[in-house]
Amino acid sequence: MKIDKSYISSQNTYPYNNPQCIVVHNTDNFEPTANARAHARAQHHGNFSGMSAHYYVDDSDTAYQAAPHNLGCWHVGINYGNGNLFGSYGNRNSIGVEMCVQGGYNYEKAFQNTVALVRQLMKETGIPASRVYRHLDICSKNCPSQIIAKGDWMRFKRLISGGSSESSGNNTSGEEIYKPGVYKVNDTELNIRIAPNAECKIVGVIRDQGSYTITKIQNGSWGKLLSGAGWINCHKKYCTYGGTASAQKPDAKAISVDGVWGSELTRRLQEIFGTPQDGRISNQPTSNRECCVGITVAEWSTKLSGGSALIRKLQEWAETTEDGYIGPQTIRALQKKLGTPVDGVISYPSAMVRALQEWCNRQ
């Protein structure tokens, strides 16, 4: 791919950049004249407000570089949601590539040119295909909108990894396709990560080899846990797909998954563990109240008389001291059991409680 560097400037840049990933965008400028050269020229002349990119590419034979790699461009600076890579990657450790979508453009040609450009950048910088992302992956913005709309991101990733160029939206390569639903974890220790990538921070570990509901798939096989605890790799090496969530126990009445420990969750737990069903967690020490703000049905007292039968059952299940009182030690054991971040606190709402509610709905 020929790269024209005549429009390189420091317009709309930060004075430092250490590229660790490549981020692909669509310009979403559908004016007939809004091609790659026009965008690079506009950036060079200071005509953009609040945005910039390192490269612009379209359906012609030339891509245009508008900023050097050692300067950070303004292309992923705003976070539009949660569960993404924002914070791990941003304007000071990335290369921004804009695929232009001017009116009347040839999508397939522009798509293939973007693939070619990204492959060149990967070779030049040493950035692997696993760290080539969509704007969506970084900031939860619907971008590159045209590639997303055509369902072409998996094809893009295959092509930059050296795969074949099958037609848009088709999966003829034999690659496993993952989808939301219930996954049985087969791995004895499956990491939960803050975002859908193996290089992101680990926020928990699943050790119970249980079944978990996945609400969204990103980056191939990464699934977002219904509990909100984070993302797991649903690859067949680690998990087995068990069908859609609606197909699991269709006759069971599901409880709310809201992260708040109220009477509904308590009654379901009491039912599961065979203790008296009153929707309350009785006789809990007032001193533990601060670490249990996400529990709305605990009966706090300074006069203790054996604690709660339900809590003793949960402690047995989580393999910790069975004293009937829910405090930091028990909470940590439950968090570890459920694979959520371990801090000894039940917040309002709580990732651990969401995981516990989800677990109840699978019983």
XYZ file of C-alpha atoms in Angstrom:
363
model
C 0.000 0.000 0.000
C 1.476 3.346 -1.026
C 1.565 5.874 1.830
C 1.769 9.588 1.041
C 3.546 11.407 3.891
C 3.347 14.932 2.526
C 0.605 15.931 4.986
C 2.358 14.901 8.197
C 2.089 17.591 10.876
C 1.680 18.059 14.622
C -1.809 19.533 14.315
C -4.217 18.267 17.003
C -1.690 15.986 18.673
C -0.192 15.238 22.058
C 3.595 15.613 22.378
C 4.072 11.941 23.293
C 2.877 8.563 22.017
C 4.108 5.016 22.657
C 2.077 2.885 20.228
C 0.855 -0.358 21.777
C -2.215 -0.923 19.614
C -3.861 0.090 16.340
C -7.414 1.441 16.393
C -9.591 1.291 13.272
C -12.292 3.891 12.599
C -14.735 4.922 9.883
C -14.905 8.654 9.217
C -18.705 8.603 8.770
C -18.286 11.635 6.513
C -20.388 10.773 3.475
C -19.725 13.907 1.431
C -18.546 12.889 -2.067
C -15.284 14.821 -1.665
C -14.454 13.500 1.830
C -11.770 11.063 0.738
C -8.474 10.192 2.437
C -6.482 13.010 0.871
C -9.116 15.577 1.836
C -9.068 14.423 5.460
C -5.270 14.396 5.689
C -5.121 17.829 4.083
C -7.761 19.229 6.449
C -5.865 17.924 9.478
C -2.591 19.323 8.147
C -4.158 22.753 7.668
C -5.677 22.806 11.159
C -9.263 22.571 9.962
C -10.349 19.843 12.394
C -11.726 20.644 15.833
C -11.198 18.039 18.535
C -10.129 15.134 16.341
C -7.179 13.761 14.411
C -5.725 10.468 13.218
C -2.384 9.111 12.124
C -3.654 7.675 8.828
C -6.504 8.092 6.363
C -7.269 5.439 3.771
C -10.004 5.097 1.152
C -10.791 3.165 -2.027
C -7.895 4.681 -4.000
C -4.393 3.261 -4.272
C -2.862 5.691 -1.763
C -3.193 6.113 1.994
C -2.175 9.349 3.707
C -0.217 9.742 6.919
C -1.176 12.881 8.834
C 0.857 12.539 12.047
C 4.055 10.768 13.123
C 3.800 7.766 15.418
C 5.602 9.533 18.268
C 2.756 12.041 18.613
C -0.609 11.063 20.054
C -3.672 11.800 17.941
C -7.145 12.682 19.197
C -9.124 9.635 18.122
C -10.080 7.665 21.279
C -10.318 10.337 23.943
C -13.944 9.973 25.089
C -15.406 6.958 26.883
C -18.983 6.178 25.814
C -19.647 3.128 27.993
C -18.365 0.376 30.265
C -16.650 -2.976 29.862
C -14.211 -1.693 27.257
C -10.467 -1.077 26.988
C -10.638 2.613 27.845
C -7.872 3.377 30.307
C -5.748 0.482 29.101
C -5.413 2.136 25.704
C -5.909 5.730 24.658
C -4.542 8.603 22.610
C -1.023 8.304 23.997
C -0.384 4.631 23.254
C -2.167 3.933 19.976
C -2.155 4.513 16.223
C -5.409 5.773 14.737
C -6.467 4.594 11.268
C -9.494 6.186 9.608
C -11.173 4.347 6.734
C -12.941 7.003 4.668
C -16.503 6.396 3.496
C -17.113 9.313 1.143
C -20.263 9.315 -0.951
C -20.127 6.787 -3.791
C -17.070 4.973 -2.430
C -16.287 1.318 -3.105
C -16.675 -0.354 0.288
C -14.809 -3.561 -0.538
C -11.859 -1.697 -2.045
C -11.649 0.657 0.943
C -11.961 -2.314 3.306
C -9.145 -4.223 1.600
C -6.962 -1.101 1.514
C -7.484 -0.642 5.249
C -6.472 -4.258 5.795
C -3.333 -3.699 3.716
C -2.435 -0.514 5.584
C -2.927 -2.100 8.995
C -0.802 -5.080 7.997
C 1.975 -2.703 6.969
C 1.719 -0.887 10.286
C 1.781 -4.181 12.192
C 4.975 -5.165 10.387
C 6.556 -1.770 10.964
C 5.646 -1.428 14.647
C 5.565 -5.054 15.796
C 1.992 -4.647 17.040
C 0.247 -8.058 16.756
C -3.205 -8.683 15.316
C -4.487 -9.307 18.840
C -3.919 -5.613 19.568
C -5.750 -4.269 16.535
C -9.039 -2.923 17.826
C -12.173 -1.149 16.767
C -12.992 2.248 18.225
C -15.909 0.318 19.746
C -13.534 -1.912 21.716
C -11.732 1.046 23.260
C -14.571 3.484 23.948
C -17.883 1.663 23.273
C -18.624 3.969 20.330
C -20.322 2.460 17.267
C -17.207 2.749 15.128
C -16.052 1.673 12.573
C -19.770 1.876 11.874
C -19.714 0.634 8.284
C -17.524 -2.385 9.050
C -19.694 -3.203 12.065
C -22.908 -2.815 10.063
C -21.684 -5.362 7.526
C -20.524 -7.785 10.214
C -17.023 -7.624 8.777
C -14.783 -7.223 11.817
C -14.033 -10.934 12.142
C -13.121 -10.976 8.452
C -10.882 -7.966 9.010
C -9.082 -9.736 11.866
C -8.642 -12.891 9.786
C -7.166 -10.914 6.913
C -4.641 -9.001 8.994
C -3.680 -12.329 10.551
C -3.001 -13.812 7.128
C -6.372 -15.480 6.532
C -8.290 -15.771 3.280
C -10.555 -13.047 1.933
C -13.992 -14.614 1.943
C -16.953 -12.433 1.123
C -18.504 -10.021 3.584
C -20.310 -11.572 6.525
C -19.659 -15.198 5.610
C -17.731 -17.677 7.712
C -16.199 -20.098 5.245
C -12.869 -20.468 6.998
C -14.056 -23.041 9.516
C -13.350 -20.628 12.369
C -15.459 -21.225 15.459
C -18.329 -18.750 15.827
C -19.287 -17.824 19.383
C -22.572 -16.308 20.471
C -24.316 -15.220 23.673
C -25.841 -17.926 25.823
C -24.898 -20.285 28.635
C -21.342 -21.620 28.766
C -20.115 -24.454 30.974
C -16.617 -23.636 32.219
C -14.308 -26.639 31.850
C -11.106 -24.961 32.971
C -10.261 -25.266 36.669
C -9.110 -21.636 36.804
C -10.612 -19.344 34.174
C -9.635 -15.699 34.542
C -12.234 -12.939 34.514
C -10.840 -9.808 32.904
C -11.958 -6.205 33.011
C -12.269 -6.058 29.211
C -12.384 -8.567 26.322
C -8.679 -9.105 25.821
C -6.087 -11.464 27.307
C -3.795 -8.559 28.142
C -6.334 -6.735 30.293
C -6.420 -6.716 34.076
C -7.632 -9.871 35.847
C -10.509 -9.015 38.205
C -11.558 -12.503 39.257
C -11.196 -16.238 38.677
C -13.853 -18.901 38.047
C -12.937 -22.126 39.814
C -16.249 -23.944 40.239
C -16.490 -25.207 36.629
C -20.089 -24.030 36.648
C -22.325 -22.685 33.901
C -22.409 -18.945 33.246
C -24.660 -16.735 31.156
C -22.897 -14.640 28.518
C -24.754 -11.576 27.249
C -22.332 -10.326 24.598
C -19.453 -11.661 22.481
C -16.543 -9.456 21.405
C -13.122 -10.000 19.864
C -13.932 -13.496 18.674
C -14.571 -15.607 21.761
C -14.653 -13.133 24.652
C -17.950 -13.197 26.524
C -19.415 -10.645 28.919
C -20.754 -12.227 32.109
C -24.371 -11.490 32.955
C -23.302 -10.837 36.541
C -21.278 -7.826 35.432
C -18.110 -9.295 36.943
C -16.216 -8.920 33.664
C -15.262 -10.937 30.577
C -14.161 -14.545 30.101
C -12.702 -16.346 27.111
C -15.462 -18.695 25.912
C -13.154 -20.509 23.499
C -13.859 -24.219 23.193
C -10.510 -24.885 24.874
C -11.990 -23.498 28.097
C -15.790 -23.698 27.834
C -18.653 -25.665 26.312
C -21.632 -23.859 24.822
C -24.899 -25.010 26.383
C -27.452 -23.104 24.357
C -29.304 -19.845 24.740
C -30.083 -18.565 28.209
C -33.815 -18.834 27.543
C -33.410 -22.550 26.855
C -32.030 -23.211 30.317
C -34.627 -24.362 32.852
C -37.612 -22.797 31.071
C -39.998 -23.626 33.913
C -37.908 -21.998 36.629
C -38.867 -18.528 37.799
C -35.797 -16.353 37.496
C -34.953 -13.862 40.188
C -33.735 -10.375 39.398
C -30.050 -9.929 38.611
C -29.499 -6.422 39.934
C -26.570 -6.813 42.328
C -28.628 -6.022 45.432
C -29.114 -8.682 48.112
C -32.772 -8.393 49.028
C -35.585 -10.677 50.118
C -36.007 -12.272 46.679
C -32.418 -13.527 46.582
C -32.540 -14.538 50.237
C -35.689 -16.638 49.773
C -34.206 -18.362 46.730
C -31.018 -19.160 48.636
C -33.051 -20.439 51.571
C -34.988 -22.640 49.169
C -31.817 -23.974 47.530
C -30.000 -24.657 50.804
C -33.049 -25.977 52.667
C -33.245 -23.429 55.478
C -36.377 -21.657 56.807
C -37.727 -19.304 54.142
C -38.438 -15.882 55.606
C -36.435 -13.665 53.248
C -34.318 -12.352 56.133
C -30.720 -12.803 57.261
C -31.112 -12.949 60.996
C -28.890 -12.049 63.943
C -25.925 -10.345 62.275
C -23.323 -8.309 64.198
C -23.686 -4.563 63.830
C -19.901 -4.342 63.462
C -20.170 -6.027 60.030
C -22.761 -3.619 58.689
C -20.250 -1.357 56.942
C -18.951 -4.165 54.735
C -22.478 -5.318 53.817
C -24.129 -2.187 52.419
C -25.448 -4.233 49.491
C -27.538 -6.437 51.803
C -30.927 -4.863 52.501
C -32.508 -7.678 54.518
C -29.973 -8.295 57.283
C -31.142 -7.970 60.884
C -28.323 -6.190 62.699
C -27.838 -6.625 66.411
C -25.307 -6.120 69.198
C -26.690 -9.187 70.985
C -25.642 -12.270 69.064
C -27.247 -15.681 69.351
C -25.756 -17.956 66.713
C -26.212 -16.000 63.505
C -28.109 -17.148 60.421
C -28.735 -20.725 59.293
C -28.545 -19.560 55.681
C -25.169 -17.899 56.205
C -23.819 -21.086 57.788
C -24.907 -23.017 54.684
C -23.290 -20.438 52.419
C -20.107 -20.622 54.482
C -20.080 -24.395 54.117
C -20.598 -24.004 50.355
C -17.773 -21.455 50.130
C -15.510 -23.594 52.338
C -14.910 -21.080 55.112
C -15.550 -20.877 58.862
C -19.186 -21.748 59.626
C -20.228 -19.297 62.341
C -23.442 -17.928 60.802
C -22.150 -14.356 60.569
C -21.442 -12.611 57.273
C -18.310 -10.501 57.501
C -15.174 -9.795 55.463
C -13.850 -13.371 55.718
C -17.098 -14.920 54.499
C -17.521 -12.298 51.791
C -14.016 -12.958 50.473
C -14.725 -16.688 50.379
C -17.968 -16.097 48.469
C -16.263 -13.712 46.053
C -13.556 -16.274 45.417
C -16.140 -19.022 44.956
C -18.127 -16.954 42.472
C -15.107 -15.630 40.603
C -15.652 -11.935 41.273
C -13.157 -9.343 42.576
C -12.103 -10.199 46.137
C -12.227 -7.241 48.530
C -14.322 -8.466 51.481
C -17.082 -5.931 50.833
C -20.625 -6.273 49.465
C -21.214 -2.955 47.748
C -24.490 -1.504 46.469
C -24.817 -2.891 43.852
C -22.329 -5.745 44.030
C -20.686 -7.841 41.313
C -20.604 -10.757 43.745
C -24.329 -10.477 44.419
C -25.051 -10.367 40.686
C -22.978 -13.521 40.282
C -24.856 -15.148 43.167
C -28.218 -14.201 41.646
C -27.094 -15.616 38.325
C -25.963 -18.810 40.052
C -29.379 -19.156 41.710
C -31.083 -18.869 38.333
C -29.041 -21.810 37.082
C -30.083 -24.121 39.916
